CSV table of N, CA and C in Angstrom, one decimal:
chain,number,residue,atom,x,y,z
A,15,TRP,N,-18.4,-2.8,-11.2
A,15,TRP,CA,-17.5,-3.7,-11.9
A,15,TRP,C,-17.4,-5.1,-10.8
A,16,CYS,N,-17.1,-6.1,-12.0
A,16,CYS,CA,-17.3,-7.2,-11.0
A,16,CYS,C,-16.3,-7.7,-10.4
A,17,CYS,N,-15.2,-8.3,-10.5
A,17,CYS,CA,-14.0,-8.6,-9.6
A,17,CYS,C,-12.8,-8.2,-9.7
A,18,PRO,N,-12.4,-6.8,-9.6
A,18,PRO,CA,-11.2,-6.2,-10.1
A,18,PRO,C,-10.3,-7.1,-8.9
A,19,MET,N,-9.4,-7.0,-9.4
A,19,MET,CA,-8.4,-7.5,-8.5
A,19,MET,C,-7.9,-6.5,-7.5
A,20,MET,N,-7.9,-6.9,-6.4
A,20,MET,CA,-7.7,-5.8,-5.2
A,20,MET,C,-6.0,-6.5,-4.2
A,21,TYR,N,-5.3,-5.2,-4.2
A,21,TYR,CA,-3.9,-5.0,-3.7
A,21,TYR,C,-4.1,-4.6,-2.5
A,22,PRO,N,-2.9,-4.8,-1.4
A,22,PRO,CA,-3.1,-4.6,0.1
A,22,PRO,C,-2.2,-3.1,0.0
A,23,PHE,N,-2.7,-2.3,0.7
A,23,PHE,CA,-2.1,-1.0,0.9
A,23,PHE,C,-2.0,-0.5,2.2
A,24,LEU,N,-2.6,-0.6,3.2
A,24,LEU,CA,-2.1,-0.2,4.9
A,24,LEU,C,-3.1,-0.5,5.6
A,25,GLN,N,-2.5,-0.6,6.7
A,25,GLN,CA,-3.1,-1.3,7.5
A,25,GLN,C,-3.1,-0.3,8.9
A,26,ILE,N,-4.4,0.1,9.4
A,26,ILE,CA,-4.4,1.3,10.4
A,26,ILE,C,-5.0,0.6,11.8
A,27,ASP,N,-4.7,1.5,13.2
A,27,ASP,CA,-5.5,1.1,13.8
A,27,ASP,C,-5.3,-0.5,14.4
A,28,GLY,N,-4.0,-1.2,14.0
A,28,GLY,CA,-3.8,-2.5,14.5
A,28,GLY,C,-4.7,-3.4,13.5
A,29,ASP,N,-6.1,-3.3,13.1
A,29,ASP,CA,-6.9,-4.1,12.4
A,29,ASP,C,-7.7,-4.1,11.4
A,30,THR,N,-7.7,-2.5,10.9
A,30,THR,CA,-8.4,-1.9,9.8
A,30,THR,C,-7.5,-2.2,8.7
A,31,GLU,N,-7.8,-2.9,7.6
A,31,GLU,CA,-7.1,-2.8,6.5
A,31,GLU,C,-8.0,-2.3,5.2
A,32,ILE,N,-6.7,-1.7,4.5
A,32,ILE,CA,-7.3,-0.6,3.4
A,32,ILE,C,-6.5,-1.2,2.3
A,33,VAL,N,-7.3,-1.7,1.4
A,33,VAL,CA,-7.2,-2.3,0.1
A,33,VAL,C,-7.3,-1.5,-1.0
A,34,HIS,N,-7.2,-1.9,-2.3
A,34,HIS,CA,-7.5,-0.9,-3.5
A,34,HIS,C,-7.4,-1.8,-4.6
A,35,SER,N,-7.9,-1.6,-6.0
A,35,SER,CA,-8.3,-2.3,-7.1
A,35,SER,C,-6.9,-1.4,-7.5
A,36,GLU,N,-6.8,-2.4,-9.1
A,36,GLU,CA,-6.1,-1.5,-10.1
A,36,GLU,C,-6.9,-0.6,-10.7
A,37,MET,N,-6.4,0.4,-11.5
A,37,MET,CA,-7.2,1.4,-12.3
A,37,MET,C,-8.3,1.0,-13.2
A,38,GLN,N,-9.3,0.9,-13.0
A,38,GLN,CA,-10.7,0.7,-14.3
A,38,GLN,C,-10.1,1.6,-15.5
A,39,PRO,N,-11.2,0.8,-16.5
A,39,PRO,CA,-10.9,1.9,-18.0
A,39,PRO,C,-11.3,3.4,-18.1
A,40,ASP,N,-12.3,3.6,-16.9
A,40,ASP,CA,-12.8,4.8,-16.6
A,40,ASP,C,-12.3,5.9,-15.6
A,41,GLY,N,-10.6,5.2,-15.3
A,41,GLY,CA,-9.5,6.0,-14.3
A,41,GLY,C,-10.2,6.0,-12.7
A,42,GLU,N,-11.3,5.3,-12.5
A,42,GLU,CA,-11.6,5.2,-11.1
A,42,GLU,C,-10.7,4.0,-10.2
A,43,VAL,N,-10.5,4.1,-9.0
A,43,VAL,CA,-9.9,3.4,-8.2
A,43,VAL,C,-10.8,2.7,-7.0
A,44,LYS,N,-11.0,1.7,-6.8
A,44,LYS,CA,-12.0,1.1,-5.8
A,44,LYS,C,-11.1,0.9,-4.4
A,45,VAL,N,-11.4,1.5,-3.4
A,45,VAL,CA,-10.8,1.5,-2.1
A,45,VAL,C,-11.9,0.8,-0.9
A,46,TYR,N,-11.2,-0.3,-0.5
A,46,TYR,CA,-12.1,-1.0,0.4
A,46,TYR,C,-11.4,-1.1,1.6
A,47,ILE,N,-12.4,-0.9,3.0
A,47,ILE,CA,-11.7,-0.8,4.0
A,47,ILE,C,-12.6,-1.9,5.0
A,48,GLU,N,-11.7,-2.6,5.4
A,48,GLU,CA,-12.6,-3.6,6.4
A,48,GLU,C,-11.9,-3.6,7.8
A,49,LYS,N,-12.6,-3.9,8.6
A,49,LYS,CA,-12.4,-4.1,10.1
A,49,LYS,C,-12.9,-5.2,11.0
A,50,PRO,N,-12.6,-6.3,11.2
A,50,PRO,CA,-13.5,-7.0,12.1
A,50,PRO,C,-13.8,-6.6,13.3
A,51,ASP,N,-15.1,-7.6,13.6
A,51,ASP,CA,-16.0,-7.1,14.8
A,51,ASP,C,-16.7,-8.0,15.3
A,52,ALA,N,-16.2,-8.5,16.7
A,52,ALA,CA,-16.8,-9.3,17.3
A,52,ALA,C,-17.9,-9.6,17.3
A,53,LYS,N,-19.0,-8.7,17.3
A,53,LYS,CA,-20.1,-9.0,17.4
A,53,LYS,C,-20.7,-8.5,16.0
A,54,ASP,N,-20.3,-7.8,14.8
A,54,ASP,CA,-21.2,-7.8,13.5
A,54,ASP,C,-20.1,-8.6,12.4
A,55,GLY,N,-19.3,-9.6,12.8
A,55,GLY,CA,-18.5,-9.8,11.9
A,55,GLY,C,-16.9,-9.0,11.3
A,56,PHE,N,-17.5,-8.4,10.6
A,56,PHE,CA,-16.9,-7.1,9.8
A,56,PHE,C,-17.6,-6.1,9.5
A,57,HIS,N,-16.9,-4.8,9.7
A,57,HIS,CA,-17.3,-3.5,9.4
A,57,HIS,C,-16.6,-3.0,7.9
A,58,HIS,N,-17.2,-2.6,7.1
A,58,HIS,CA,-16.7,-2.3,6.0
A,58,HIS,C,-17.4,-1.2,5.0
A,59,ALA,N,-16.2,-0.3,4.4
A,59,ALA,CA,-16.7,0.5,3.4
A,59,ALA,C,-16.2,0.6,2.3
A,60,THR,N,-16.6,1.3,1.3
A,60,THR,CA,-16.2,1.2,-0.2
A,60,THR,C,-15.9,2.6,-0.4
A,61,CYS,N,-15.0,3.5,-1.1
A,61,CYS,CA,-14.8,4.7,-1.7
A,61,CYS,C,-14.0,4.4,-3.0
A,62,PHE,N,-14.5,5.2,-4.0
A,62,PHE,CA,-14.1,4.9,-5.0
A,62,PHE,C,-13.1,6.5,-5.4
A,63,LEU,N,-12.0,6.4,-6.1
A,63,LEU,CA,-11.0,7.6,-6.2
A,63,LEU,C,-11.1,7.7,-7.5
A,64,PRO,N,-11.2,8.9,-8.2
A,64,PRO,CA,-10.4,10.3,-7.5
A,64,PRO,C,-11.5,11.0,-6.7
A,65,GLY,N,-13.0,10.4,-6.7
A,65,GLY,CA,-14.1,11.3,-6.6
A,65,GLY,C,-14.2,11.2,-5.2
A,66,TYR,N,-13.7,10.4,-4.4
A,66,TYR,CA,-13.9,10.1,-3.0
A,66,TYR,C,-15.5,10.1,-2.7
A,67,ARG,N,-15.9,9.1,-3.9
A,67,ARG,CA,-17.7,8.4,-3.5
A,67,ARG,C,-17.2,7.1,-2.5
A,68,TRP,N,-18.6,7.5,-1.5
A,68,TRP,CA,-18.5,6.2,-0.7
A,68,TRP,C,-19.7,5.7,-0.7
A,69,GLU,N,-19.6,4.3,-0.7
A,69,GLU,CA,-20.7,3.7,-1.3
A,69,GLU,C,-20.7,2.3,0.3
A,70,ASP,N,-22.1,1.4,0.4
A,70,ASP,CA,-21.4,0.4,0.8
A,70,ASP,C,-21.1,0.4,2.3
A,71,ILE,N,-21.4,1.4,3.1
A,71,ILE,CA,-20.7,1.8,4.4
A,71,ILE,C,-21.4,0.9,5.3
A,72,SER,N,-20.9,0.0,6.2
A,72,SER,CA,-21.9,-1.1,7.0
A,72,SER,C,-20.9,-1.0,8.6
A,73,GLY,N,-21.0,-0.4,9.5
A,73,GLY,CA,-20.8,-0.6,11.0
A,73,GLY,C,-19.9,0.4,11.3
A,74,PHE,N,-19.5,1.3,10.6
A,74,PHE,CA,-18.4,2.3,10.5
A,74,PHE,C,-19.3,3.4,11.1
A,75,SER,N,-18.9,4.3,11.8
A,75,SER,CA,-19.5,5.8,12.4
A,75,SER,C,-19.2,6.7,11.2
A,76,ASP,N,-20.0,7.8,11.7
A,76,ASP,CA,-19.3,9.0,10.5
A,76,ASP,C,-18.2,9.8,11.1
A,77,GLU,N,-17.8,9.3,12.4
A,77,GLU,CA,-16.6,9.8,12.7
A,77,GLU,C,-15.4,8.7,12.2
A,78,GLU,N,-15.3,7.8,11.7
A,78,GLU,CA,-14.8,6.8,11.5
A,78,GLU,C,-14.4,7.0,10.1
A,79,ILE,N,-15.7,7.2,9.1
A,79,ILE,CA,-15.6,7.5,7.9
A,79,ILE,C,-14.5,8.6,7.7
A,80,ALA,N,-14.9,9.6,8.4
A,80,ALA,CA,-14.0,11.2,8.2
A,80,ALA,C,-12.8,10.9,8.1
A,81,ARG,N,-12.4,10.0,9.5
A,81,ARG,CA,-11.1,9.8,9.3
A,81,ARG,C,-10.5,9.2,8.2
A,82,PHE,N,-11.1,8.2,8.0
A,82,PHE,CA,-10.8,7.7,6.5
A,82,PHE,C,-10.7,8.6,5.6
A,83,GLN,N,-11.5,9.0,5.3
A,83,GLN,CA,-11.4,10.0,4.3
A,83,GLN,C,-10.3,10.9,4.1
A,84,GLU,N,-9.9,11.3,5.7
A,84,GLU,CA,-8.5,12.2,5.8
A,84,GLU,C,-7.4,11.0,5.0
A,85,VAL,N,-7.3,10.1,5.9
A,85,VAL,CA,-6.5,8.9,5.3
A,85,VAL,C,-6.2,8.9,3.9
A,86,LEU,N,-7.4,8.6,3.3
A,86,LEU,CA,-7.6,8.6,1.8
A,86,LEU,C,-6.9,9.8,1.0
A,87,GLU,N,-7.6,11.0,1.3
A,87,GLU,CA,-6.7,12.2,1.0
A,87,GLU,C,-5.5,12.4,0.9
A,88,SER,N,-5.1,12.1,2.3
A,88,SER,CA,-3.5,12.3,2.1
A,88,SER,C,-3.0,11.1,1.4
A,89,THR,N,-3.2,9.9,0.8
A,89,THR,CA,-2.7,8.9,0.6
A,89,THR,C,-3.1,8.4,-1.0
A,90,ALA,N,-4.2,9.1,-1.5
A,90,ALA,CA,-4.8,8.9,-2.4
A,90,ALA,C,-3.8,9.2,-3.9
A,91,HIS,N,-2.9,9.9,-3.9
A,91,HIS,CA,-1.7,9.8,-4.8
A,91,HIS,C,-1.0,8.8,-5.2
A,92,LEU,N,-0.8,8.3,-3.9
A,92,LEU,CA,-0.1,7.1,-4.1
A,92,LEU,C,-0.9,5.7,-4.4
A,93,ILE,N,-2.4,5.7,-3.8
A,93,ILE,CA,-3.2,4.6,-4.0
A,93,ILE,C,-3.3,4.4,-6.0
A,94,ILE,N,-3.6,5.8,-6.4
A,94,ILE,CA,-3.6,5.9,-7.8
A,94,ILE,C,-2.5,5.4,-8.2
A,95,GLU,N,-1.3,5.9,-8.0
A,95,GLU,CA,0.2,5.4,-8.8
A,95,GLU,C,0.2,3.9,-8.7
A,96,PHE,N,-0.1,3.6,-7.3
A,96,PHE,CA,-0.1,1.6,-7.3
A,96,PHE,C,-1.2,1.0,-8.3
A,97,SER,N,-2.1,1.8,-8.4
A,97,SER,CA,-3.2,0.9,-9.0
A,97,SER,C,-2.8,1.0,-10.5
A,98,GLN,N,-1.9,1.8,-10.9
A,98,GLN,CA,-1.5,1.5,-12.5
A,98,GLN,C,-0.2,0.6,-12.5
A,99,GLN,N,0.2,0.1,-11.5
A,99,GLN,CA,1.7,-0.6,-11.4
A,99,GLN,C,1.5,-2.0,-10.9
A,100,GLY,N,0.2,-2.3,-10.7
A,100,GLY,CA,-0.2,-3.7,-9.6
A,100,GLY,C,0.1,-3.6,-8.5
A,101,GLY,N,-0.2,-2.8,-7.2
A,101,GLY,CA,0.1,-2.7,-6.3
A,101,GLY,C,1.4,-2.1,-5.9
A,102,PHE,N,1.5,-1.8,-4.4
A,102,PHE,CA,2.7,-1.6,-3.9
A,102,PHE,C,4.0,-2.5,-4.1
A,103,GLU,N,3.7,-3.7,-3.9
A,103,GLU,CA,4.7,-4.5,-4.2
A,103,GLU,C,5.6,-4.6,-5.3
A,104,HIS,N,4.5,-4.5,-6.3
A,104,HIS,CA,5.0,-4.4,-7.9
A,104,HIS,C,5.8,-3.2,-8.0
A,105,ALA,N,5.3,-2.5,-7.5
A,105,ALA,CA,5.9,-0.9,-8.2
A,105,ALA,C,7.1,-0.6,-7.1
A,106,SER,N,7.3,-1.2,-6.0
A,106,SER,CA,8.3,-1.1,-5.1
A,106,SER,C,9.4,-2.0,-5.6
A,107,GLY,N,9.2,-3.1,-6.1
A,107,GLY,CA,10.0,-3.7,-6.8
A,107,GLY,C,10.4,-5.1,-5.4
A,108,LEU,N,9.4,-5.0,-4.4
A,108,LEU,CA,9.7,-6.1,-3.4
A,108,LEU,C,9.1,-7.5,-3.7
């Protein structure tokens, strides 16, 4: 998919951002994780829900991806809900 609208979802460890797309016609939601890195610029990874398909992982260790997998598994229901409602801010009325 070209350029889906991305919505902020969660910030963890102080500087790691998790954002998600709106739900696509095929039912998938793109989740993008990035973290600034002084040496590399940014570390990043993409995960597609609901299948937890990881792509384009750069700079993150296997342990970090495993932790992100746990975070996504515990919040996927929210991400999927928000992806259908224009993100958290729209869904919550903020």
